[in-house]
Short mmCIF file of C-alpha atoms in Angstrom, two decimals:
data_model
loop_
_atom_site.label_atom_id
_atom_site.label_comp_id
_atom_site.label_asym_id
_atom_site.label_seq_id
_atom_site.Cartn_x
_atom_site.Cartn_y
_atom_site.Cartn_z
CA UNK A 18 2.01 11.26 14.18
CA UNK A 19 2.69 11.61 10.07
CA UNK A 20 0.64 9.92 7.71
CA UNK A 21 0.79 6.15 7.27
CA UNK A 22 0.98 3.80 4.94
CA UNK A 23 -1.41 0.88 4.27
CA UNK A 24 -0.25 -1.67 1.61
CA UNK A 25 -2.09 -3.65 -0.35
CA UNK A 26 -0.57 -5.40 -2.79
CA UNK A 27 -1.30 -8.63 -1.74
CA UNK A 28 -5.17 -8.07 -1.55
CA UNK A 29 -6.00 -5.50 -4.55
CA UNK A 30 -2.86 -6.29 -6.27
CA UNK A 31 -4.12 -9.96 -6.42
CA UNK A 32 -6.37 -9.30 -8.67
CA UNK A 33 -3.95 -8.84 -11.41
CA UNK A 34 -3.24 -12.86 -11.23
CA UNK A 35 -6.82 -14.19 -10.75
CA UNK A 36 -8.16 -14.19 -6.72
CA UNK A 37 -4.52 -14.12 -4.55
CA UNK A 38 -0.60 -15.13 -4.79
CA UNK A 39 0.34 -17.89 -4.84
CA UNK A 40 2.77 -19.00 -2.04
CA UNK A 41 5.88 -17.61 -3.28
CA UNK A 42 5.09 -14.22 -3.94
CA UNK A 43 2.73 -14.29 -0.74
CA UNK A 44 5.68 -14.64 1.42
CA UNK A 45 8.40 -12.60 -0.33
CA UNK A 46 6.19 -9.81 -0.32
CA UNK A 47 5.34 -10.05 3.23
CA UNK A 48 9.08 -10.35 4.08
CA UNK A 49 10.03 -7.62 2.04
CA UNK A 50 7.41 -5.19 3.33
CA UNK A 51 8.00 -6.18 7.26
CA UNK A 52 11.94 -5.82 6.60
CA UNK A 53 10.99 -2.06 5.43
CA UNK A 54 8.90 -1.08 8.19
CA UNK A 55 5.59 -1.03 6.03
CA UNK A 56 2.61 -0.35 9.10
CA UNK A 57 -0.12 -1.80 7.53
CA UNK A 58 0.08 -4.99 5.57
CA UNK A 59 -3.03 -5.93 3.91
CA UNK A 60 -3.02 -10.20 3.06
CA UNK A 61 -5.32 -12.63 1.68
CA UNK A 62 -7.96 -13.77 -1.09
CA UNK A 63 -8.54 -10.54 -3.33
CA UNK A 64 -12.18 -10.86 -2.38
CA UNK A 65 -11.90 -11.17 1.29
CA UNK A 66 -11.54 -13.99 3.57
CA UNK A 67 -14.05 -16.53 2.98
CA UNK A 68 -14.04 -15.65 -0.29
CA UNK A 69 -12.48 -19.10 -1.20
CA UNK A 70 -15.34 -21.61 0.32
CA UNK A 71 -17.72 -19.44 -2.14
CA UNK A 72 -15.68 -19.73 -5.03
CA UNK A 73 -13.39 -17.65 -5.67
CA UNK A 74 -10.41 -19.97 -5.62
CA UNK A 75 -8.00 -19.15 -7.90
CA UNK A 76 -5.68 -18.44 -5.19
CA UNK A 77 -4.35 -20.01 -1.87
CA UNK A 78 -7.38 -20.96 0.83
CA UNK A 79 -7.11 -18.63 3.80
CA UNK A 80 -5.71 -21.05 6.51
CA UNK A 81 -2.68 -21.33 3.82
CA UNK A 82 -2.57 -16.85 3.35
CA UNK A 83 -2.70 -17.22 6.92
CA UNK A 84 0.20 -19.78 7.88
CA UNK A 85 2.47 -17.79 5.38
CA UNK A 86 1.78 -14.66 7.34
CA UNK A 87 2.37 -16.01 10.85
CA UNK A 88 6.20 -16.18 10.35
CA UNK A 89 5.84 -12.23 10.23
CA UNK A 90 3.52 -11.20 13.15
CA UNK A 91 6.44 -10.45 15.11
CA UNK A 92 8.39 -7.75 13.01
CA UNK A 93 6.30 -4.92 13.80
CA UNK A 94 3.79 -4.32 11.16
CA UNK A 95 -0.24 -4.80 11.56
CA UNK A 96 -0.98 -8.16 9.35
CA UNK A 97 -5.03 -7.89 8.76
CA UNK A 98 -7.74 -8.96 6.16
CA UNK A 99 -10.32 -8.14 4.02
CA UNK A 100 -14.06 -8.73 4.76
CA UNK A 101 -16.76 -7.98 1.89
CA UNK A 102 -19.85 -7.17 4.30
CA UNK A 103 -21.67 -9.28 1.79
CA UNK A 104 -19.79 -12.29 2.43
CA UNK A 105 -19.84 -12.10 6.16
CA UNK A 106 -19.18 -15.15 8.45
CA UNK A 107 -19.30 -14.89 12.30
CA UNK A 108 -16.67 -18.24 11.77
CA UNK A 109 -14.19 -16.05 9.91
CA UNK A 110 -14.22 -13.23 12.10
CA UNK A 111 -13.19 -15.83 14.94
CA UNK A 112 -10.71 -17.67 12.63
CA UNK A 113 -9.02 -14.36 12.05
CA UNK A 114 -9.23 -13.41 16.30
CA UNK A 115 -7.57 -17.17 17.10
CA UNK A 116 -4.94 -16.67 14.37
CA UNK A 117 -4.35 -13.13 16.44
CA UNK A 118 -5.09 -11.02 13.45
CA UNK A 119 -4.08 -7.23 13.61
CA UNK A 120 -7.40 -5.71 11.92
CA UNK A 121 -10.28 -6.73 8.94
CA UNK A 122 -10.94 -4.15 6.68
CA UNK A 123 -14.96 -4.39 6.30
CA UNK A 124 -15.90 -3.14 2.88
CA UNK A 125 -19.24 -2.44 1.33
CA UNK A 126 -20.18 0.10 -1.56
CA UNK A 127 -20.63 3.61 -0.53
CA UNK A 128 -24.39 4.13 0.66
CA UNK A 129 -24.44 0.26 2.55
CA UNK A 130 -23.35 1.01 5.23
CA UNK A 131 -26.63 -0.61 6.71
CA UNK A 132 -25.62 -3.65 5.86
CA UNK A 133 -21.99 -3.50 7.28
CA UNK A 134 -23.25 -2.24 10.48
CA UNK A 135 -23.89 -5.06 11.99
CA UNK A 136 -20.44 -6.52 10.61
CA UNK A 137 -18.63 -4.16 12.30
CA UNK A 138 -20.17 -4.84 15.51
CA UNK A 139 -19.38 -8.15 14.80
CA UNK A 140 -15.65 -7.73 14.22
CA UNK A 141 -15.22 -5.57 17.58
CA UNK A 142 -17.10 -7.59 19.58
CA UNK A 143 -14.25 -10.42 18.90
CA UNK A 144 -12.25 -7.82 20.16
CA UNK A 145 -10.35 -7.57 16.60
CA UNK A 146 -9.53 -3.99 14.93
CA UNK A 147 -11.99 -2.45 12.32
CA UNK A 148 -11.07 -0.90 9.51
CA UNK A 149 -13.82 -0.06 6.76
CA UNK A 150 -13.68 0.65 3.11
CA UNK A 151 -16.25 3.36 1.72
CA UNK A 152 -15.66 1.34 -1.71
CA UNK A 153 -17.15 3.48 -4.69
CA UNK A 154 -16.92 6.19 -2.22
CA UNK A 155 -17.98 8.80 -5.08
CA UNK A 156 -21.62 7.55 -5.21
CA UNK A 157 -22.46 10.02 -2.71
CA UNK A 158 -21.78 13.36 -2.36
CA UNK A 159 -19.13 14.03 0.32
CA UNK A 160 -21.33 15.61 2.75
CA UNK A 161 -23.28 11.96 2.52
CA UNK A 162 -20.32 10.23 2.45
CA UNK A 163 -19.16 11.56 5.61
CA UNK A 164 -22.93 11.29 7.50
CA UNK A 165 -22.58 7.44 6.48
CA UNK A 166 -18.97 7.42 8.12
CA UNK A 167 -19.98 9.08 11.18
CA UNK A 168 -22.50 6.06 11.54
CA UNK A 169 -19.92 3.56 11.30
CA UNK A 170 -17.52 5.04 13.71
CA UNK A 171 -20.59 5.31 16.24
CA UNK A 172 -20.52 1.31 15.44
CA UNK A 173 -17.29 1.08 17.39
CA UNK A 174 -14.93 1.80 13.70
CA UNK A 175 -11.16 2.25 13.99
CA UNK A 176 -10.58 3.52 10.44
CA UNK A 177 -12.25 4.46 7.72
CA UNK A 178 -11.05 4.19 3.85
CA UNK A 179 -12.63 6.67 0.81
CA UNK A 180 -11.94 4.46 -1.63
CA UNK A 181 -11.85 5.87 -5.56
CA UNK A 182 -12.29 2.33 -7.03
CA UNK A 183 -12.45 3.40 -10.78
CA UNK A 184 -9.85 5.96 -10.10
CA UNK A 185 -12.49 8.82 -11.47
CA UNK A 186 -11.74 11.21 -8.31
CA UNK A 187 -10.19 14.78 -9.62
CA UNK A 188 -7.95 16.19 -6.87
CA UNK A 189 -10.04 18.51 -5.83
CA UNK A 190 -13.02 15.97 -5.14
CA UNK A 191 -10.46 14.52 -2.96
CA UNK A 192 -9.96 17.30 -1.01
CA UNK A 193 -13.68 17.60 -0.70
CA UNK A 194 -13.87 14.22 0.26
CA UNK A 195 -11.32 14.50 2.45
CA UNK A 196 -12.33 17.18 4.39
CA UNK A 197 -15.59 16.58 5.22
CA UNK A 198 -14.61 12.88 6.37
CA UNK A 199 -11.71 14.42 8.47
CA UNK A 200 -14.35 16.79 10.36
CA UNK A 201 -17.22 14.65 10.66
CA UNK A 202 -15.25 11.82 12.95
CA UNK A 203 -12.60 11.33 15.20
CA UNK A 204 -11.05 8.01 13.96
CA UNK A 205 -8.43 8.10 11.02
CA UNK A 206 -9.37 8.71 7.88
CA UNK A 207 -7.58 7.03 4.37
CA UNK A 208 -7.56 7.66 1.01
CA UNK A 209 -7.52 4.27 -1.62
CA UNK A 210 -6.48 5.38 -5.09
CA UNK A 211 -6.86 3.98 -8.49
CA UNK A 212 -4.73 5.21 -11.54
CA UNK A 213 -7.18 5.15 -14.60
CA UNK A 214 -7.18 8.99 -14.81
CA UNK A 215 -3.28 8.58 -13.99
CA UNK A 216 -4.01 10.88 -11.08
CA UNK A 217 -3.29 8.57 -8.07
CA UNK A 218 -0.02 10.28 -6.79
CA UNK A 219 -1.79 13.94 -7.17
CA UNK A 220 -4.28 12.32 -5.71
CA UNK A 221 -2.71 10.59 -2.67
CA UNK A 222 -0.85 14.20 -2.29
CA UNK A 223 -4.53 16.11 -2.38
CA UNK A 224 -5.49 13.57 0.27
CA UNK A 225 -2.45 13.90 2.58
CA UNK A 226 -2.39 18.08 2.13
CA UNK A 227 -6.52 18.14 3.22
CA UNK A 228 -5.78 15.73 6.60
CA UNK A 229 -5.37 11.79 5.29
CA UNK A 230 -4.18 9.81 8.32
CA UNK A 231 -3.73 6.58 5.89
CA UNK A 232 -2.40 6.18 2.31
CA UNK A 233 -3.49 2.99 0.62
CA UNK A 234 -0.54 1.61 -2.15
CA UNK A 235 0.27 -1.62 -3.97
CA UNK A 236 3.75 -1.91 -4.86
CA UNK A 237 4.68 -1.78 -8.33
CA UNK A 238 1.44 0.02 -8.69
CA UNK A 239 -0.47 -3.84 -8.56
CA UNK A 240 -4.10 -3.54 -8.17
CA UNK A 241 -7.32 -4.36 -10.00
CA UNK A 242 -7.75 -2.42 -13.25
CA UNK A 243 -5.30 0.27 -14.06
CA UNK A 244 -3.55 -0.45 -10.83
CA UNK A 245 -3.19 1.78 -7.51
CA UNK A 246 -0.45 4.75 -6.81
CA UNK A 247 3.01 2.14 -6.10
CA UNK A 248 3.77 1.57 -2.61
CA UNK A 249 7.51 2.69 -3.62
CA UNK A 250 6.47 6.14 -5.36
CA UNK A 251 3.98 7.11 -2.41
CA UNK A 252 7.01 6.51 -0.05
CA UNK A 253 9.23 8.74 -2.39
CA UNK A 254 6.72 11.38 -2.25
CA UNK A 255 5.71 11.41 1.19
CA UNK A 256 9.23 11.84 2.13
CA UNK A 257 10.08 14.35 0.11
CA UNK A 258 7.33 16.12 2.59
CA UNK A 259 9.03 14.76 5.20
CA UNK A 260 6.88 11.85 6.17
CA UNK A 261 6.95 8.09 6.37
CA UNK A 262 10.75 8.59 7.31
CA UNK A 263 10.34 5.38 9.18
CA UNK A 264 10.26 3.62 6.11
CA UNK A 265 13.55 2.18 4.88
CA UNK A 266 12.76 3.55 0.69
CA UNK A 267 16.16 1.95 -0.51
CA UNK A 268 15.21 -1.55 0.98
CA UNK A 269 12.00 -1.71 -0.49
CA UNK A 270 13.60 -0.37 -3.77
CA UNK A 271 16.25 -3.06 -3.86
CA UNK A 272 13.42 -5.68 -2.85
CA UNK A 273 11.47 -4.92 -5.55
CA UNK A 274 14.57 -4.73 -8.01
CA UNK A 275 16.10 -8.19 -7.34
CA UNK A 276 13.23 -9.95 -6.14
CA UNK A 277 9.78 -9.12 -6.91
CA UNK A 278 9.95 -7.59 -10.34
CA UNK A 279 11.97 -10.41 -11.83
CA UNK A 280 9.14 -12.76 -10.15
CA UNK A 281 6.01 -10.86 -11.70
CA UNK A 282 7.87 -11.06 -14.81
CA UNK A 283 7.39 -14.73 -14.89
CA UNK A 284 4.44 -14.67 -13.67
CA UNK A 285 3.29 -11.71 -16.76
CA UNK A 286 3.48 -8.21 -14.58
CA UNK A 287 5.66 -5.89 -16.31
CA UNK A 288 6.67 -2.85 -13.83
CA UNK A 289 5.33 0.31 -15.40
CA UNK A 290 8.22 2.52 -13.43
CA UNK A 291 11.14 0.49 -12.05
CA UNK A 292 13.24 1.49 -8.85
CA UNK A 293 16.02 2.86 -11.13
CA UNK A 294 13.56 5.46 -13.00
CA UNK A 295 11.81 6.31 -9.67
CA UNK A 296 15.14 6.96 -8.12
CA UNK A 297 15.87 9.47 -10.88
CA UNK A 298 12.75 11.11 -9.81
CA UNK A 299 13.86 11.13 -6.42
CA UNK A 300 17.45 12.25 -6.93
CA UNK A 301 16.95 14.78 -10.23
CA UNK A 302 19.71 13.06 -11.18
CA UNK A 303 20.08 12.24 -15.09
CA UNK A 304 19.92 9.43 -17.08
CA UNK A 305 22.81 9.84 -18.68
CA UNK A 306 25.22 8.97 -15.49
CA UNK A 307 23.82 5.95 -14.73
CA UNK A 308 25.91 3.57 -16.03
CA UNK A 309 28.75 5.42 -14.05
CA UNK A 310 26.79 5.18 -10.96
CA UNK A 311 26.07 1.39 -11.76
CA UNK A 312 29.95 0.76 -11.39
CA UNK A 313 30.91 2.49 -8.60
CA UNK A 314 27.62 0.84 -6.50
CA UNK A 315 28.68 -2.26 -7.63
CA UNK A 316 32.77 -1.73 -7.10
CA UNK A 317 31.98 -0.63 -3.68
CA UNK A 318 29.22 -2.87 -2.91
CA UNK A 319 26.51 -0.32 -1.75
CA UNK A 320 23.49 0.35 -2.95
CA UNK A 321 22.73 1.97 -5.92
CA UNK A 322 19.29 3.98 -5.34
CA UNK A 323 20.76 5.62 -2.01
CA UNK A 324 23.98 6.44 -3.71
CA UNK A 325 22.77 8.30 -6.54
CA UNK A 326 20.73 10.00 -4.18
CA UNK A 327 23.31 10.95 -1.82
CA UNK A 328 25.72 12.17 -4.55
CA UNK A 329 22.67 14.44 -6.26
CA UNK A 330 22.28 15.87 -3.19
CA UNK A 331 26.06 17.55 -3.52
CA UNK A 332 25.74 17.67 -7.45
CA UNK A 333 22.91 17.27 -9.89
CA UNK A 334 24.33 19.10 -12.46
CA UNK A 335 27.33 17.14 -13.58
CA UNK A 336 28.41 14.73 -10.60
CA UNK A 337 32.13 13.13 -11.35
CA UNK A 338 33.25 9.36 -10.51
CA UNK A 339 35.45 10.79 -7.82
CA UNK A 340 32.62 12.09 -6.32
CA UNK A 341 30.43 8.59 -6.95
CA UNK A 342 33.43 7.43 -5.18
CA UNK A 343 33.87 9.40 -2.50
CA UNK A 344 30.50 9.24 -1.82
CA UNK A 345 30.40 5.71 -1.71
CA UNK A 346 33.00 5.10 0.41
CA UNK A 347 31.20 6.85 3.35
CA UNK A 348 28.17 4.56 2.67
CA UNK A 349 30.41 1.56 2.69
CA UNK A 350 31.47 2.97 6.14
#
């Protein structure tokens, strides 16, 4: 089956503009990440749905994240929600299973898993996927952390999430983690990564190398604090290993290039690594061509990522235009 990807920009990365999008961004980034073939889209309230009725409404209200979202249940990817255990609400649960809701991500610190217990129950007895975040997951050792997990999936889990919500994790505790999760139950297992150590992508690669069934993202790295691994760079990783090839990379690099990143700009999101510098990363290919590049994609009317991508793969070292060219021309074809 491959690793997955889960993204949530529009949850976690919500937090960088108060609770949630607003409508605009809500729905361009759910059309750009269905177009791609993104798996799991996580939507909503930063905090979870019903997080608006208690306050926290510096955002859309749920019924509103929700009407955006129904133009895209059909395009392949799971559409689901958060759900702080704290904050639960049988109503909510119900709202999301008559809206037709693909799963809600329960979350609750690592250790609380008494209290989410009965949450979960509640979610599957609506018939309704459950997903669970192990927020904080380093508060317990992993042996603990993976007794607690093994509780929840005997609750009737789907998935469960080790989330590193300060992003203090090492790559080797992730393996740890990892491991110990991935033999303790059956049900997939996911890593969530923060960047404050600037270790998400070793990370996310630690997690994937020791058994991770799920990779948690935000595009444009967009997340509470110092931000989560990019949805774009875990894609250009992943493949590199030969994963997530169902993914369409150049799409989701173009979407973010002409749409989304000009958007945040407005809105005060700068892009800490844009597609062009990624693609570099991708490709090997060098700076200083780039501007060559730029005219033949734009001559020929291709795209730009794939086709310095393409050409690096014939020559790094010192591609010409005639091979930009020739290269481009096939694309075009």
């Amino acid at each position: 089956m491959g690793v997955k990807l889960m993204d949530c920009t529009l949850r976690d990365g919500g937090n960088v503009v108060g609770d949630g999008f607003d409508a605009v961004i809500e729905d361009m980034v759910i059309d750009g990440l269905t177009a791609c073939h993104v798996p799991y889209i996580e939507f909503g309230n930063s905090k979870g749905i019903g997080a608006y009725d208690l306050g926290y409404k510096n955002c859309l209200s749920d019924d509103e994240y929700l009407d955006i979202a129904a133009k895209y249940k059909d395009r392949g990817s799971l559409l689901g929600m958060f759900l702080n255990a704290k904050r639960f609400k049988d109503e909510n649960v119900a709202k999301g299973k008559d809206w037709g809701i693909g799963f809600f991500r329960v979350g609750a610190e690592a250790g609380d898993a008494e209290i989410s217990l009965p949450v979960v129950k509640a979610v599957k007895k609506h018939g309704v996927t459950a997903f669970y975040s192990l927020m904080k997951a380093y508060l317990l050792t992993p042996e603990q952390l993976a007794e607690e997990a093994k509780k929840l999936e005997d609750a009737g889990l789907d998935e469960i999430t080790i989330m590193d919500s300060a992003g203090t994790m090492l790559p080797e505790q992730v393996a740890r983690y990892t491991t110990c999760l991935k033999e303790a139950v059956k049900i997939p297992v996911a890593f969530h990564c923060h960047n404050n150590l600037i270790l998400s992508a070793a990370n996310a690669v630690e997690a994937y190398k020791n058994g991770a069934d799920i990779l948690d993202c935000g595009l444009m790295g967009m997340a509470r604090s110092a931000g989560n691994l990019a949805t774009e760079a875990c894609v250009a990783i992943m493949q590199r290993y030969g994963e997530m090839q169902d993914i369409d990379l150049y799409g989701m690099l173009d979407f973010i290039d002409g749409r989304l990143m000009p958007a945040m700009k407005e809105r005060g999101y700068h892009n800490p690594v844009k597609p062009l510098d990624l693609t570099l990363g991708i490709s090997g290919a060098h700076s200083s061509f780039v501007k060559t590049f730029r005219k033949v994609a734009e001559e020929n009317q291709v795209n730009l990522f794939q086709l310095i991508t393409e050409v690096s793969k014939i020559n790094q070292k010192n591609p010409s235009e005639d091979l930009m060219r020739e290269v481009a021309a096939k694309l075009k074809a």
